[in-house]
XYZ file of C-alpha atoms in Angstrom:
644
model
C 113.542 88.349 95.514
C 112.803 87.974 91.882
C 109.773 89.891 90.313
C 109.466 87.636 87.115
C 105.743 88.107 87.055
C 104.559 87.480 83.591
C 101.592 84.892 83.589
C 102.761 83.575 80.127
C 106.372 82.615 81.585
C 107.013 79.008 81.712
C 105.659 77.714 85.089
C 109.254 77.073 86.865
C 110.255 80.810 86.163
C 107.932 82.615 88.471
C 109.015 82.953 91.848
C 107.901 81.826 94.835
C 105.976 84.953 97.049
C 107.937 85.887 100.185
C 106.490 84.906 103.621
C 104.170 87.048 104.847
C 104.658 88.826 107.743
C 103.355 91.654 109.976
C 101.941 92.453 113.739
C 98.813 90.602 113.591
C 95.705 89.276 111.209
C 92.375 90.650 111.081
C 89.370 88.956 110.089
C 90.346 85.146 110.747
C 89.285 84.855 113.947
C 92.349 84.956 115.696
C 94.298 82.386 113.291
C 97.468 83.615 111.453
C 97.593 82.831 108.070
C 100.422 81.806 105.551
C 101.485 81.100 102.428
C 101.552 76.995 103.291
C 98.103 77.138 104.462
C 96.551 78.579 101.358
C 98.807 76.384 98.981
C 96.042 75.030 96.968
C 94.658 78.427 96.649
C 94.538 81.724 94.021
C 96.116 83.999 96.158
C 95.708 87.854 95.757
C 97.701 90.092 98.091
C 96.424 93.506 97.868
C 98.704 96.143 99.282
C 96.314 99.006 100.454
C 96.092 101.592 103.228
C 92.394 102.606 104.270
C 93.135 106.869 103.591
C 94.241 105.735 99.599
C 90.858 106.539 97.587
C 92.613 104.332 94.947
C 92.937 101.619 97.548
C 88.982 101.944 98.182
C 88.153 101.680 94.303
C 90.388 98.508 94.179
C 88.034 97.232 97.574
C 85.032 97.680 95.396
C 86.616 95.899 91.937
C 87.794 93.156 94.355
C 84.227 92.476 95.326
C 82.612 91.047 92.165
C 85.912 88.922 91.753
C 85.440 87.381 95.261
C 82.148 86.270 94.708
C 82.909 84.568 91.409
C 85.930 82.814 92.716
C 84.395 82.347 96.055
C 85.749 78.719 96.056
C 88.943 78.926 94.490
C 90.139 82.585 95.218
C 91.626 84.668 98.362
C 91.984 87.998 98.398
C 94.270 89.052 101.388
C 94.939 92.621 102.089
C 98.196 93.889 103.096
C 97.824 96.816 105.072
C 100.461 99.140 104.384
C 99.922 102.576 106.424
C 101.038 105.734 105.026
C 99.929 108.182 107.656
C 101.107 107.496 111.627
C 97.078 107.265 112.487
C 96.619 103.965 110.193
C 99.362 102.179 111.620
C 97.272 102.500 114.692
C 95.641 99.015 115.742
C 92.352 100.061 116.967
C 92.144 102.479 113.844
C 92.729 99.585 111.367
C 89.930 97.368 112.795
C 87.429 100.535 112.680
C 88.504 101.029 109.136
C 88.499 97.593 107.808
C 84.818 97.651 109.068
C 84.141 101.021 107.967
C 84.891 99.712 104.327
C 82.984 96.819 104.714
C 86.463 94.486 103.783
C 85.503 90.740 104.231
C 88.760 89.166 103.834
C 91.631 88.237 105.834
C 93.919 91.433 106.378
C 97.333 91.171 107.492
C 98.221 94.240 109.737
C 101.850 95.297 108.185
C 102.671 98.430 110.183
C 106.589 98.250 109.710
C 106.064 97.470 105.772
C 108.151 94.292 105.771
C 105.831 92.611 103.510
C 105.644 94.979 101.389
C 109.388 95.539 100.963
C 109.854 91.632 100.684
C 107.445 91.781 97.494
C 108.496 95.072 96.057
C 105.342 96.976 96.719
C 106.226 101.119 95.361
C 102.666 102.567 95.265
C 99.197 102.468 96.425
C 97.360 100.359 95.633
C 99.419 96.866 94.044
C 98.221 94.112 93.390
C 100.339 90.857 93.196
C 98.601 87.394 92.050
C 100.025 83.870 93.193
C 99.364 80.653 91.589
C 98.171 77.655 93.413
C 102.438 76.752 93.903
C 102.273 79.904 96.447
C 104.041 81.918 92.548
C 104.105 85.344 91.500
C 102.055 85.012 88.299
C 101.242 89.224 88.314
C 102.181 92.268 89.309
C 99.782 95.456 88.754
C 99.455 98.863 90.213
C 96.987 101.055 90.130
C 93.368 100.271 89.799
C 90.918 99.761 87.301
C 92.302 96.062 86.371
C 89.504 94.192 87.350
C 89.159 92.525 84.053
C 92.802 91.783 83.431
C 92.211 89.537 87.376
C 89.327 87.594 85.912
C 91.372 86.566 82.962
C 94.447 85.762 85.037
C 92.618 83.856 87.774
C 90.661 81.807 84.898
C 93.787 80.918 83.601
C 95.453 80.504 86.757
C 92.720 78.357 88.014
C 92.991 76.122 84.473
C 96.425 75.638 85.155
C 95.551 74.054 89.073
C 93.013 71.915 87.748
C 95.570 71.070 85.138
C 98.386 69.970 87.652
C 95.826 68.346 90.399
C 97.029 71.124 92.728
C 93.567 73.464 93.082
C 91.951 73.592 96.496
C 88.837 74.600 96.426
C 86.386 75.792 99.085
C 85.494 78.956 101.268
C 87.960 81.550 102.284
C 89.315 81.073 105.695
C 87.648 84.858 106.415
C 85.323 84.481 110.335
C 83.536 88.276 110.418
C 81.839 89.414 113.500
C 78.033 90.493 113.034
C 77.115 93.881 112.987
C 73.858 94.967 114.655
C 72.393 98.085 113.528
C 72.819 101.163 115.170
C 71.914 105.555 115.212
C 74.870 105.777 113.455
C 77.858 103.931 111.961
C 81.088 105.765 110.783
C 78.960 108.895 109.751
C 80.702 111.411 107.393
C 79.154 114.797 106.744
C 76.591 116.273 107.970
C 74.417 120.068 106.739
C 71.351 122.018 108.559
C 67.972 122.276 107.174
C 65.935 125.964 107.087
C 64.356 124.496 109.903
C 67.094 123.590 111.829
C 66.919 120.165 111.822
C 70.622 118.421 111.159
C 71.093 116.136 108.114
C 74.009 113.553 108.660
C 75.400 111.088 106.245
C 75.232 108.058 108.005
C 77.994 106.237 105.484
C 78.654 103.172 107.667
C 75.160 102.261 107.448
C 74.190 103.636 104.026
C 72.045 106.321 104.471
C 71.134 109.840 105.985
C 70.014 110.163 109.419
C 67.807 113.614 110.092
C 67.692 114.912 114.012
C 66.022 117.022 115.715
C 68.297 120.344 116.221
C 69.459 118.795 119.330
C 71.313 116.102 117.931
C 69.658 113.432 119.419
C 66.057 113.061 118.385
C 66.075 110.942 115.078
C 63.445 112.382 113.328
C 63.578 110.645 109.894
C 65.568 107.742 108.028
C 66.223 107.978 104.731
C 67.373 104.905 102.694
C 67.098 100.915 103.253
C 70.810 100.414 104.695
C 71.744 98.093 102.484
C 74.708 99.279 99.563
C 73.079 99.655 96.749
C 71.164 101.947 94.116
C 67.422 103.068 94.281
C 65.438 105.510 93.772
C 62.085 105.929 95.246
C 61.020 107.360 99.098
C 62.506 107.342 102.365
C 61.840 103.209 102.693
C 62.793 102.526 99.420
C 65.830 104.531 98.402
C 69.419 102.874 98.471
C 73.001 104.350 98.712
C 76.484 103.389 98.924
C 79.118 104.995 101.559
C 77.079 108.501 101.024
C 78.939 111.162 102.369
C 78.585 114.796 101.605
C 74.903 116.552 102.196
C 74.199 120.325 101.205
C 70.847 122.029 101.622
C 70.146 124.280 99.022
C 69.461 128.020 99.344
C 65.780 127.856 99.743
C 65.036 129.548 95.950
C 67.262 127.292 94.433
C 65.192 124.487 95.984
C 62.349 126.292 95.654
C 62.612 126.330 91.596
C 64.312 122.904 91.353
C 62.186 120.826 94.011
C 64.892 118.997 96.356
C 66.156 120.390 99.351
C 69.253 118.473 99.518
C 72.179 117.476 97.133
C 74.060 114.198 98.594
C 77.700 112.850 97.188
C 76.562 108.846 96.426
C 80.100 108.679 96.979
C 80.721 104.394 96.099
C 77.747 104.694 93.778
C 79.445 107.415 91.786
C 76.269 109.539 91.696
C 75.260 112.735 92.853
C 71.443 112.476 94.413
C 68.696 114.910 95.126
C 66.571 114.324 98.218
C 63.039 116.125 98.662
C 63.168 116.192 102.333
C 59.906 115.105 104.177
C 58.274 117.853 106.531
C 59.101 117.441 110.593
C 57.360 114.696 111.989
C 56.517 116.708 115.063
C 54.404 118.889 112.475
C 50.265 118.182 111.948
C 50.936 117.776 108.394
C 54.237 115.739 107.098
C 54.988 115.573 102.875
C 56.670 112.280 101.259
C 60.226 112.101 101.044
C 61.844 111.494 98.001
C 65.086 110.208 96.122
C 66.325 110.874 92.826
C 69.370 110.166 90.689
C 70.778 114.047 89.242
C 74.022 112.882 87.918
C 76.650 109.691 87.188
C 76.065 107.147 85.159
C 77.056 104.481 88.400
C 80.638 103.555 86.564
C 83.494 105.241 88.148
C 85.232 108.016 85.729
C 88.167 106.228 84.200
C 91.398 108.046 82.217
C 90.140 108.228 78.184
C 86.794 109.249 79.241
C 85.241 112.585 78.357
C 85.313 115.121 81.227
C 82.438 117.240 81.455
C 82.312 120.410 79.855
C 78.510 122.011 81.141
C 77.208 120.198 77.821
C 74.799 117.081 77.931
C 73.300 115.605 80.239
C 74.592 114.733 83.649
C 73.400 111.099 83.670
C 75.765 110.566 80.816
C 78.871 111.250 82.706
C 80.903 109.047 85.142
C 82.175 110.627 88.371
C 84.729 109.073 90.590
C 84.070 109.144 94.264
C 82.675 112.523 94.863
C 83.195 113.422 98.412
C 82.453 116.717 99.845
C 79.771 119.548 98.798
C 79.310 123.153 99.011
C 77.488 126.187 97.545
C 79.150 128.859 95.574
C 77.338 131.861 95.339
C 79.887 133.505 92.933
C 78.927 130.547 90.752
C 75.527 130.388 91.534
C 76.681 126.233 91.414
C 77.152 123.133 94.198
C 81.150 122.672 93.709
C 81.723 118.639 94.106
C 85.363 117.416 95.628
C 85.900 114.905 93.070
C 88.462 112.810 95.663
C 88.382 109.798 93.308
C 90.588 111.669 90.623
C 91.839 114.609 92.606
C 89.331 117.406 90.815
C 86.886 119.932 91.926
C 83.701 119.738 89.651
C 80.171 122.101 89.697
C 77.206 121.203 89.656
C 73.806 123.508 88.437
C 70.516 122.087 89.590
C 68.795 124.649 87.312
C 70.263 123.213 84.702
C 72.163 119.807 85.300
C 74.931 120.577 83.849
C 78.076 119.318 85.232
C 81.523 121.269 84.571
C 85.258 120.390 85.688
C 86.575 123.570 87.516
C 89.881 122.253 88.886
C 92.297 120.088 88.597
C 94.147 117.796 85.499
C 93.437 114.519 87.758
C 97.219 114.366 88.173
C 97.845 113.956 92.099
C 100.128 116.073 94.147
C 99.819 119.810 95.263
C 100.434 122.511 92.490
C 98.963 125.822 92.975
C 97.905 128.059 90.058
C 95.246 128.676 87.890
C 92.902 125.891 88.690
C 93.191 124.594 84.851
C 96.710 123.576 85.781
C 96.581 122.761 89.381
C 96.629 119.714 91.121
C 94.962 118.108 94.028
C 95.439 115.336 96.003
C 91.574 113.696 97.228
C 90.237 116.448 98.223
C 87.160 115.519 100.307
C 85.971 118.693 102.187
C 84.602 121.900 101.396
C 83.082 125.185 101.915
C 82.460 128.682 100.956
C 84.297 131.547 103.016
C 82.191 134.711 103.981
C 84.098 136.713 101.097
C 83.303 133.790 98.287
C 86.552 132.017 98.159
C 86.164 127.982 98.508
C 88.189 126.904 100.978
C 89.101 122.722 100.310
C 90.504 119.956 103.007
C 92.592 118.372 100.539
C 93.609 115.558 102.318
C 96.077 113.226 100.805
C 98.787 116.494 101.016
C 97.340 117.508 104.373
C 96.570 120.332 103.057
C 94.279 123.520 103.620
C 93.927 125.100 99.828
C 91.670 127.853 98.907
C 89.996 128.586 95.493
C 89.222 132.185 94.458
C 86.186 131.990 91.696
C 86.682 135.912 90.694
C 90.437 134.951 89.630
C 90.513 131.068 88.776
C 93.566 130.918 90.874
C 94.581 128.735 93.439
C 96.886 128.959 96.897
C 97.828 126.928 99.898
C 97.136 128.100 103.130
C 98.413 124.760 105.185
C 100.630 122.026 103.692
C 103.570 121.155 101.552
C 103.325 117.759 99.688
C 102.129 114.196 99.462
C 104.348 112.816 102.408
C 104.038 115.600 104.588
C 101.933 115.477 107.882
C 102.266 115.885 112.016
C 100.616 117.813 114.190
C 102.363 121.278 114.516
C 101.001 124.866 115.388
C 102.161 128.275 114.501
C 102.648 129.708 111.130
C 101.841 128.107 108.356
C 104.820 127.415 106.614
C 106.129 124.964 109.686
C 102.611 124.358 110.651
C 101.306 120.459 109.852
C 97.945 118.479 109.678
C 97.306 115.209 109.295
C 94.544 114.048 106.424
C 92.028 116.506 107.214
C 88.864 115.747 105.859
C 86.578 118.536 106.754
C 86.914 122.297 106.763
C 84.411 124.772 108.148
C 84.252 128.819 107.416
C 83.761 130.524 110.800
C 81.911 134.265 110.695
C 84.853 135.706 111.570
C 86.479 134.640 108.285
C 88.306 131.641 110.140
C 88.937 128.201 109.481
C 88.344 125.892 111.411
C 89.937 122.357 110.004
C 88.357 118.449 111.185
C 91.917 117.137 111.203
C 90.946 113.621 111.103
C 93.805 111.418 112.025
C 94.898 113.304 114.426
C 91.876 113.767 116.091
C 91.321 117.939 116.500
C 89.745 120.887 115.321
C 92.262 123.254 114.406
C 92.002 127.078 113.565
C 93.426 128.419 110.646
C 93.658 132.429 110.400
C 94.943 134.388 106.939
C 96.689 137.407 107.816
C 95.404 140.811 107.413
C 95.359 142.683 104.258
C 98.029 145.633 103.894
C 96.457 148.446 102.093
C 97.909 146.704 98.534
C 95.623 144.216 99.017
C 98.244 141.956 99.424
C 98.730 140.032 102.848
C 101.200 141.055 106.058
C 101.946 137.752 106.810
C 101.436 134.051 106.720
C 98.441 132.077 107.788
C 98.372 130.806 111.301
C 97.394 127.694 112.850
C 96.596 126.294 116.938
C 94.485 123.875 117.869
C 91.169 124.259 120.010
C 89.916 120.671 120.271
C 91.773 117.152 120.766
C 91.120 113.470 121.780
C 88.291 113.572 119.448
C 87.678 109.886 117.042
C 88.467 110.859 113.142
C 86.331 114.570 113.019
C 85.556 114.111 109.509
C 83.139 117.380 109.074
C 81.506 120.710 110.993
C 79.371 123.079 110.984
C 78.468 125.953 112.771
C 76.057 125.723 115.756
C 74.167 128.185 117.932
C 76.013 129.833 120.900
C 76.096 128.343 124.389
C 76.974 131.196 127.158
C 78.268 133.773 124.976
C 80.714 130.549 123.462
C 80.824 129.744 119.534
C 79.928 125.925 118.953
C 81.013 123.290 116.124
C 79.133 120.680 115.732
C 81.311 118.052 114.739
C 80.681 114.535 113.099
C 83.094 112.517 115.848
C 82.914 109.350 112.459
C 85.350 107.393 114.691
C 82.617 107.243 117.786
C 79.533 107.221 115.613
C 77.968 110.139 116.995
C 77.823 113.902 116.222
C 79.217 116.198 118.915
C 79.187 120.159 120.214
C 82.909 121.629 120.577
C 83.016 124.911 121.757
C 85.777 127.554 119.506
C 86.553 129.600 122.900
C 89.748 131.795 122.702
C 90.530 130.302 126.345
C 90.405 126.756 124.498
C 93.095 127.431 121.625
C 96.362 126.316 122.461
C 99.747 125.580 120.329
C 100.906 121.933 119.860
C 104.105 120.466 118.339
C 104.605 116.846 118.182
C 106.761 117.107 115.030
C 106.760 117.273 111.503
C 106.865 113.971 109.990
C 106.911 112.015 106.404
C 105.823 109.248 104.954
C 107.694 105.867 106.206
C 108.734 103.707 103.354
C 111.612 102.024 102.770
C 114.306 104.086 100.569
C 115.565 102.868 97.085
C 119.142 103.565 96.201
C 120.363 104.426 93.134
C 123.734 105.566 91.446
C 124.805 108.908 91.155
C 125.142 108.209 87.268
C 122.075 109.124 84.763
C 119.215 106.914 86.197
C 117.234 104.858 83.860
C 113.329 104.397 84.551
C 111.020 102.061 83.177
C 107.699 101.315 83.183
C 106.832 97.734 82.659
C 103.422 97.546 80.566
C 102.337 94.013 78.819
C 98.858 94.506 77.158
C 96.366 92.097 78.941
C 96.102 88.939 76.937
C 94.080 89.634 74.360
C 94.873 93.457 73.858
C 97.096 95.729 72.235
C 98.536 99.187 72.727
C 95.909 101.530 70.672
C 97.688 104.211 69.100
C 94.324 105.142 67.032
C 93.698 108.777 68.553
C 97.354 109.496 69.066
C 99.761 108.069 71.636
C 98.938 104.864 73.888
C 101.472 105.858 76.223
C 102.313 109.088 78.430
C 104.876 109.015 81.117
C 105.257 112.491 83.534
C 107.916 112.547 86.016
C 109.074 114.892 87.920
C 110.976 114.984 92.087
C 110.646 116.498 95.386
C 112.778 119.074 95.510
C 112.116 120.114 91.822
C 115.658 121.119 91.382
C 117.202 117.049 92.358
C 116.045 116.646 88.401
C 118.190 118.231 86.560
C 116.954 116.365 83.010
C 114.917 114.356 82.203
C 111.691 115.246 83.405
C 108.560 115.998 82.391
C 106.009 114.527 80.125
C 106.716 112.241 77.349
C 105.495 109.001 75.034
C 108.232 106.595 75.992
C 108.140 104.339 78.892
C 111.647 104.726 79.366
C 113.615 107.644 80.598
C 117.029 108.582 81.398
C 116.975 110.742 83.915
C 120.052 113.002 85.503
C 119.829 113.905 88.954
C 121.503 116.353 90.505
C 124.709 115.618 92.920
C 123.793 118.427 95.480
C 120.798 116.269 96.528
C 121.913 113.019 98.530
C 117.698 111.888 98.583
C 114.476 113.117 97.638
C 111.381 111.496 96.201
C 110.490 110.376 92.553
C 107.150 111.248 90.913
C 106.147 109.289 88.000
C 102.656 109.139 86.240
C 101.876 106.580 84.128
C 99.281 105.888 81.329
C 98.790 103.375 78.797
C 95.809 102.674 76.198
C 95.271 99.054 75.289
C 92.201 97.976 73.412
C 90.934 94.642 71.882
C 93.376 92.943 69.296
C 90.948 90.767 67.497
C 90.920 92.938 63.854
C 87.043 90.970 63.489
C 85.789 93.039 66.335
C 83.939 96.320 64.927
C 83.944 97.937 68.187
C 87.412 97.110 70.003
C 86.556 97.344 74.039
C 89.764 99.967 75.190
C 91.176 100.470 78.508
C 92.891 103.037 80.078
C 95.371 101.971 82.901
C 96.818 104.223 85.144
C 99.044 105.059 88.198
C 101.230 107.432 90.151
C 104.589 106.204 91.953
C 105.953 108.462 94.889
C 109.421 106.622 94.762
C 111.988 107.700 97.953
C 115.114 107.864 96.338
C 118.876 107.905 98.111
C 122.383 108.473 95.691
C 124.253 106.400 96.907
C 127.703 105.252 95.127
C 127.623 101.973 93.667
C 123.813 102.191 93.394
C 121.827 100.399 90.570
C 121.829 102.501 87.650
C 118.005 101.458 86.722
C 114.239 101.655 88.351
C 111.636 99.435 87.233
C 108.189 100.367 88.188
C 105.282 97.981 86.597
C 102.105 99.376 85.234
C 100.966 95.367 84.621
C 103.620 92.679 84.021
């Protein structure tokens, strides 16, 4: 199929978008959709897959566009699963409500729509004109405004012609009905034992009695939004993690709980109201400690432990924990693959891991990379241990050195359920991780439904380790475990208590030796279809056209950076690395028949008008994990678009 794409092309060059097809549609009430019955229409197909945090950025810039174009736009999702759970039915419907997604999604397990339309990364966006055309091609995120221009002019051109349709979006939703809990995430203890769960389905926190059970308080309207105020009052979006201070840091700071506004890009601090079973009960109280509510983008200033923490953006934080090496909260910064701190003392926010380049590269933490990583906590000897979960990966940071390993995992595409040492052993998007007293791990695998065990090997007298890590599994057949924490024992018996997201409900799993077991259902990678290339030098390209309106801003240096690099490191034998150009020859080497591509891209575009004082710039961004196969007569280039 043809990718001409470029919205300024005369009408009869763009081509027509491929049929779409898939197992089934989701949120039309039963009706499959096509192409022919939304001629008329703006089309957006948005290729996502509900783990992506990129994909659930794109969810939330899609919003404001479908209520603007409510009568002559459709967004339709294309769900594109990288992980075995999401191409799981039943999982897809939970997650499409999860995320709150009100249009028509077309369930695309075996990617054919996506290969049809040339999809290469998470998220892409593709944009047909009211012809059922390809009038634009983006990846990435964070080109919400670059849509509203394109749909203006897209929906100019239909009135133009005669050909616009307007009217609703064929999108039929069932009602929800409240409930104790919907899809909750995280959840911490207060002093007094009463549990604190992030009720993210329903926008909120939930606070039981120790038994589980008895809601004791409710904090926050349930409705998305932001508010500060009391416990009827207060409003939060998709909150997830929840950490109760040590009791003097509350003491001097007066909150009792730190809470990861994770869609609201915030961090909040809750003064928790007494127990209602008490004579006497104190107010409950919200307030905003950092995030300025806009989503960190690249060109923005990364906090440094200067300024104010209102000033910054975050992006998505996730997960929480207390470091008492650092005498700071340590943030999993999911939306841009960083670990961040956080002093309530103080306020002051400070980056502590992580280049926001995705993938899994140990090291000091000022060079390491992460991939999402969305659960945390501190192990009895001070190390953070982090659920990184795009890699599947169990990764530990050590504060005395600045250094960081991997315990569990080997890469972006890697995942199964396997026991035994750690090297073979594989997860599958964990999203929680819990230190046992013993010095233990013990892992919420989430999409594959267990608690695993992880155990570091013992310590020759060296200090360095006798072994590898180990891995089995004590708990399975439980609905995405997304966090735990340690309960009190029952007959001798260590407990979890787990947040079960998938069932809505919280729930005790014992860690008995007589429970742990080892399970191998294979190793397994990503599924997406294979691009062939030559054996000859390989050209790449990255296809940028500055939005309409914009130009590439080379004011503070270079507009453009371009890193690539390929799993195994030594396929590339030149060419890698990080450079200006958007094109690259590459030469791979011929001892590797496959392997996958890694590409970053930036580029800086800001307003062309020279009357404008104060140029609005953008920075737009994405990574490409590219499955590659030399294969003799193969094309000799690789096109990969930024926004065409």
């Amino acid at each position: 199929m043809s990718t001409s794409s470029d919205p300024s092309a005369p009408l009869t060059a763009r081509a027509h978008g491929s049929a779409l097809r898939g197992r089934g549609w989701l949120n039309t009430g039963g009706v499959d959709l096509d192409l022919e019955a939304l001629r008329g229409k703006i089309v957006l197909l948005d290729f996502w897959t509900f783990c992506c945090v990129n994909c659930l950025h794109v969810l939330d810039e899609l919003r404001p566009l479908e209520q603007k174009w409510e009568q002559e736009l459709v967004v339709v999702g294309v769900h594109s699963p990288k992980f075995e759970f999401e191409k799981d039915p039943e999982a897809l419907a939970a997650n499409i409500e999860r995320y709150e997604v009100t249009h028509p999604v077309i369930d695309d397990p075996e990617l054919r729509t996506w290969s049809e339309y040339g999809a290469r990364a998470w998220p892409t966006l593709m944009v047909l004109d009211t012809h059922g055309r390809i009038a634009g091609n983006l990846s990435g995120e964070g080109h919400a405004a670059n849509l509203d221009q394109l749909i203006e002019q897209l929906v100019g051109e239909g009135e133009a012609d005669g050909t616009l349709r307007r009217g609703p979006a064929p999108t039929v939703l069932e009602e929800r009905t409240p409930q104790t809990l919907r899809f909750p995430s995280k959840l911490t203890v207060l002093p007094d034992g009463r549990l604190v769960v992030s009720d993210a389905g329903q926008h909120r926190l939930v606070i039981f009695q120790n038994d589980g059970v008895t809601v004791d308080a409710i904090i926050g309207t349930g409705q998305r939004g932001h508010a500060d105020g009391d416990e009827m009052t207060a409003q939060f979006a998709e909150p997830n993690g929840v950490l109760a201070l040590p009791d003097d840091v509350a003491a001097e700071v007066g909150y009792d709980l730190l809470v990861a506004d994770t869609s609201n890009h915030r961090l909040r601090g809750v003064k928790v109201g007494q127990d209602r079973l008490l004579r006497s009960r104190t107010a409950t109280s919200v307030t905003t400690l950092a995030g300025t509510g806009d989503q960190w983008m690249q060109g923005e200033a990364l906090p440094r432990g200067e300024g104010s923490a209102l000033d910054y953006s975050l992006s998505t934080p996730w997960d929480l924990t207390w470091s008492h090496a650092l005498n700071r909260a340590v943030i999993s910064m999911a939306g841009i693959h960083q670990l961040w701190t956080f002093d309530p003392a103080t306020g002051a926010l400070l980056v502590l891991a992580g280049t926001t380049q995705e993938g899994l590269v140990d090291g000091p933490v000022v060079t390491s990379w992460w991939a999402q990583p969305s659960g945390l906590d501190e192990l009895p000897d001070g190390r953070i241990v982090v659920a990184d979960s795009e890699t599947s990966a169990i990764r530990v940071l050590d504060p005395q050195t600045m250094r960081v390993s991997t315990l569990v995992g080997t890469g972006l595409f890697d995942f199964g359920h396997v026991d035994g040492p750690a090297g073979s052993a594989r997860l599958q998007h964990p999203l929680g991780v819990t230190a046992l007293p013993d010095g233990r791990i013990a892992v919420s695998d989430t999409y594959n439904g267990a608690i695993r065990l992880v155990e570091e090997p013992a310590e020759g007298e060296d200090g360095a380790p006798t072994g590898e890590a180990s891995v089995v599994t004590v708990a399975t057949d439980l609905n995405e475990p997304s966090d735990a924490i340690v309960g009190p024992p029952v007959d001798g018996i260590g407990q979890l208590i787990v947040v079960e997201s998938g069932t809505h409900r919280i729930t005790w799993v014992p860690v008995a030796k007589a429970a742990e077991r080892l399970i191998d259902e294979g190793a397994q990678r990503s599924e997406r279809p294979v691009t062939e290339v030559g054996p000859g030098p390989l050209t790449v390209r990255v296809l940028f056209t500055p939005p309409p309106g914009h130009k590439l801003d080379d004011s503070l240096g270079p507009s453009t950076q371009v890193t690539v690099s390929t799993t195994p490191t030594s396929m590339l034998a030149s060419g890698g690395g990080v450079d200006t150009a958007l094109e690259r020859v590459l030469e791979l080497d011929p001892a590797y028949p496959e392997g996958v591509l890694h590409v970053s891209a930036r580029a800086a575009s800001c307003d062309a008008d020279p009357a404008v004082e104060f140029p609005a710039c953008h920075m737009h961004q994405q990574d490409w994990g590219v499955p590659i196969r030399v294969v003799e007569g193969g094309p000799a280039h690789l096109d990969l678009s930024l926004l065409a």
